[in-house]
Coordinates of C-alpha atoms in Angstrom, one line a residue:
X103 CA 57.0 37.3 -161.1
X104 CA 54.0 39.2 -160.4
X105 CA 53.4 42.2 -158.3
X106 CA 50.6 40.1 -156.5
X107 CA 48.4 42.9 -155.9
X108 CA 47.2 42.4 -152.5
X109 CA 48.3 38.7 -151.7
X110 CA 50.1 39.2 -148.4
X111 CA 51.8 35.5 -146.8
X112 CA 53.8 33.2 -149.0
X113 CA 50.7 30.3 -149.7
X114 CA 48.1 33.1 -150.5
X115 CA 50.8 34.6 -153.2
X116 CA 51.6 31.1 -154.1
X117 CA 47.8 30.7 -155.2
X118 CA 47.3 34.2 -156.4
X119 CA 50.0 34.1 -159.2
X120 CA 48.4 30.6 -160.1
X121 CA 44.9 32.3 -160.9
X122 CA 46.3 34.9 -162.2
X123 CA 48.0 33.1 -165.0
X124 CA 45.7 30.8 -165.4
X125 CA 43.0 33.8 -165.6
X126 CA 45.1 35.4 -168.5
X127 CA 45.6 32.2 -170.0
X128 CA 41.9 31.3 -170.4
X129 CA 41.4 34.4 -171.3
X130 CA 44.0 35.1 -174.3
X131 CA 42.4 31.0 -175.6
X132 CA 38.9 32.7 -175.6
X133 CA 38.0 30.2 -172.8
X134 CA 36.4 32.4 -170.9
X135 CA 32.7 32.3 -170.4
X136 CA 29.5 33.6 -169.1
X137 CA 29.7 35.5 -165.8
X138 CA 33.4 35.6 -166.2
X139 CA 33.5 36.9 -169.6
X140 CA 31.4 39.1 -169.4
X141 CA 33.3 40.9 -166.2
X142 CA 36.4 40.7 -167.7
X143 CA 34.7 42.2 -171.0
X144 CA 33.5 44.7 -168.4
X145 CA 37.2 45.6 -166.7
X146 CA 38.9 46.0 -170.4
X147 CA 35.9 48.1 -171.3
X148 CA 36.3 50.5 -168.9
X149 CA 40.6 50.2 -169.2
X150 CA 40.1 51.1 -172.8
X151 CA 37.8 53.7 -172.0
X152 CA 39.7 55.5 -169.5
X153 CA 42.9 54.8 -171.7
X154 CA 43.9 58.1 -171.9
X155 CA 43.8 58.5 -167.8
X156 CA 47.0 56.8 -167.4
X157 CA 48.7 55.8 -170.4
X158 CA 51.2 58.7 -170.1
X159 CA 52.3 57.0 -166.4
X160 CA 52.8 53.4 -168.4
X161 CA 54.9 55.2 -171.0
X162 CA 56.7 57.1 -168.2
X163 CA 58.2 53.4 -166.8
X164 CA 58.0 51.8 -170.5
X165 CA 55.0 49.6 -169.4
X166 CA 52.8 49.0 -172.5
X167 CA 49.1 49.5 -172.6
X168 CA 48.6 45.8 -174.3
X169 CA 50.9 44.5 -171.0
X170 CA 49.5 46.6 -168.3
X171 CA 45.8 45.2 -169.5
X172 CA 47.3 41.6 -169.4
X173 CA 48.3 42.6 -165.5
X174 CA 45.1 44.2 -165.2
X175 CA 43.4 40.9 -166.4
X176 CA 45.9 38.5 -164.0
X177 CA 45.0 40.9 -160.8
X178 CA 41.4 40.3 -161.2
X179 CA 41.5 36.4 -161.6
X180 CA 44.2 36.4 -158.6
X181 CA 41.7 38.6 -156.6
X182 CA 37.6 37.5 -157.5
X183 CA 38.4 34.8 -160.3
X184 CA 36.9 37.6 -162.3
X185 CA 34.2 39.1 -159.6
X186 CA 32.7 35.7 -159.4
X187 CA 33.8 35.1 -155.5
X188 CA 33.0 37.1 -153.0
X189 CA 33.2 41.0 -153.3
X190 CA 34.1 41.2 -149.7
X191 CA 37.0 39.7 -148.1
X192 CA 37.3 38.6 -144.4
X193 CA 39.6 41.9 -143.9
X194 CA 36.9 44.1 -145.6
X195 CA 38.9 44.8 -149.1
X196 CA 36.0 45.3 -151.3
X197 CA 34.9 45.3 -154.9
X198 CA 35.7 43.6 -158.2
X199 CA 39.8 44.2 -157.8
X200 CA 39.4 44.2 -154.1
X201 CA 40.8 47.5 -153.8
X202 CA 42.2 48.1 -150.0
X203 CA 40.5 51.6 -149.0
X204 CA 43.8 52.8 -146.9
X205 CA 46.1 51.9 -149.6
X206 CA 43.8 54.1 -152.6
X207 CA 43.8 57.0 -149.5
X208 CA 47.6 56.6 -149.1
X209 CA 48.2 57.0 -152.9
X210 CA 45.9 59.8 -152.9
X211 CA 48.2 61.9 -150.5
X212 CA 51.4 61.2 -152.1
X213 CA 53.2 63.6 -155.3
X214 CA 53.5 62.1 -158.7
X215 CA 50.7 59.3 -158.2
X216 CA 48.5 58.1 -161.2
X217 CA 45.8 60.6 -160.3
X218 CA 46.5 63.5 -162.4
X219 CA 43.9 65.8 -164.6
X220 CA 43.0 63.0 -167.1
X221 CA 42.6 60.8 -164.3
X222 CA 40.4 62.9 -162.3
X223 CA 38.1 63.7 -165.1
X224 CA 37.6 60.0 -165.9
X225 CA 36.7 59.5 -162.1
X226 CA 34.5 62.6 -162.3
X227 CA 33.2 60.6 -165.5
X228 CA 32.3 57.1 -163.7
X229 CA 31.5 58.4 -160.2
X230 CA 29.7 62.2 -161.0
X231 CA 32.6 63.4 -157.8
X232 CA 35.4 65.5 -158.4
X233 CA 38.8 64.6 -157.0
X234 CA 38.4 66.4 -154.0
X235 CA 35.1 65.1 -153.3
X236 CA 36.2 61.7 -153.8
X237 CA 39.3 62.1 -150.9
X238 CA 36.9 63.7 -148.6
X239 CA 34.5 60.6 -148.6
X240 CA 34.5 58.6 -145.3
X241 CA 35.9 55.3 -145.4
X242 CA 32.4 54.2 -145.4
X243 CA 31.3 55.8 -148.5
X244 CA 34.4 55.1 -150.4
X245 CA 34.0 51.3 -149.2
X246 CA 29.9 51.3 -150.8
X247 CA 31.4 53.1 -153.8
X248 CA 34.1 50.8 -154.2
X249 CA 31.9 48.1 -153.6
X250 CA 29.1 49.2 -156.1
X251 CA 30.7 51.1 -158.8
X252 CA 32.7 48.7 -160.7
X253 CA 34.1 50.8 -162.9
X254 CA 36.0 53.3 -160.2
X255 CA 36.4 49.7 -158.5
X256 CA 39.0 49.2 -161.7
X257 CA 40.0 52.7 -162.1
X258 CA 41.2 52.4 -158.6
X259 CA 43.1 48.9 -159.0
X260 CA 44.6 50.2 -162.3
X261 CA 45.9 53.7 -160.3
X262 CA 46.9 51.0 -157.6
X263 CA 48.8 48.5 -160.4
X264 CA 50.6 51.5 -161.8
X265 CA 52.0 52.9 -158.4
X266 CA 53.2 49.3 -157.6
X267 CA 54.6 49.5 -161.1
X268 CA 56.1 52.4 -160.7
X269 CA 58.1 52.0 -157.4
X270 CA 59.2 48.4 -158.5
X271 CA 60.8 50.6 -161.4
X272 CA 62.4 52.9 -159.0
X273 CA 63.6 50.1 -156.9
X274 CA 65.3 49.1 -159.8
X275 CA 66.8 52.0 -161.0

């Protein structure tokens, strides 16, 4: 099963996992074109690019990179059908992964999160803020930057993906 992301009642999971596979499906066949290819060309770009940000947290719960990116590709069918819906949802979640401010605020406060020194100097790298400049941003600045910076949009879903990830390990443990 998948961690649905953000789907939240039983019907809106129901449909989520459906685009999700079906996302990752069309796009391991090469189906995938135009507008949607090119954002999903656009959220492994910027995966691979920022790699080395969390690749030590997938090892840590013996996630590979060649999975997580497959997750990565499910979420953002599940959430936009690849940025191709709206950006906005009705309960203002924003951006290409419709990342959910509280929730990336809430990570942000808590030890042993995804956001350690390689992580914060890819974010520095895609958003010109340090760390602490980045949790010190209103939710109404986060939200524009969320909403028009794509790639800390996917930075943020991946850091989001990999603390899912990593308390479903623990709950398993």
């Amino acid at each position: 099963g998948s961690l649905r992301y953000n789907a939240s009642n039983k019907d809106e999971q129901t449909k989520w996992e459906f685009s999700a596979k079906n996302g990752i499906d069309a796009y391991n066949k090469g189906e995938l074109k135009g507008e949607k290819k090119a954002n999903v060309d656009n959220l492994v770009s910027a995966l691979d690019k920022h790699k080395q940000s969390y690749i030590g947290d997938l090892n840590n719960i013996g996630f590979s990179y060649d999975n997580f990116k497959q997750l990565m590709i499910g979420a953002y069918a599940g959430e936009t059908t690849f940025g191709t819906l709206g950006l906005v949802s009705s309960k203002d979640v924003v951006g290409q992964l419709q990342v959910t401010r509280k929730t990336l605020k809430d990570m942000w406060k808590i030890p042993n999160t995804p956001f350690g020194p390689n992580v914060a100097k890819s974010l520095k790298s895609s958003t010109n803020k340090t760390l602490k400049e980045l949790k010190a941003l209103t939710n109404t600045q986060l939200r524009t930057l969320l909403l028009n910076n794509d790639e800390f949009n996917f930075m943020a879903g991946a850091m989001i993906m990999i603390n899912k990830l990593q308390s479903r390990k623990m709950k398993l443990q």
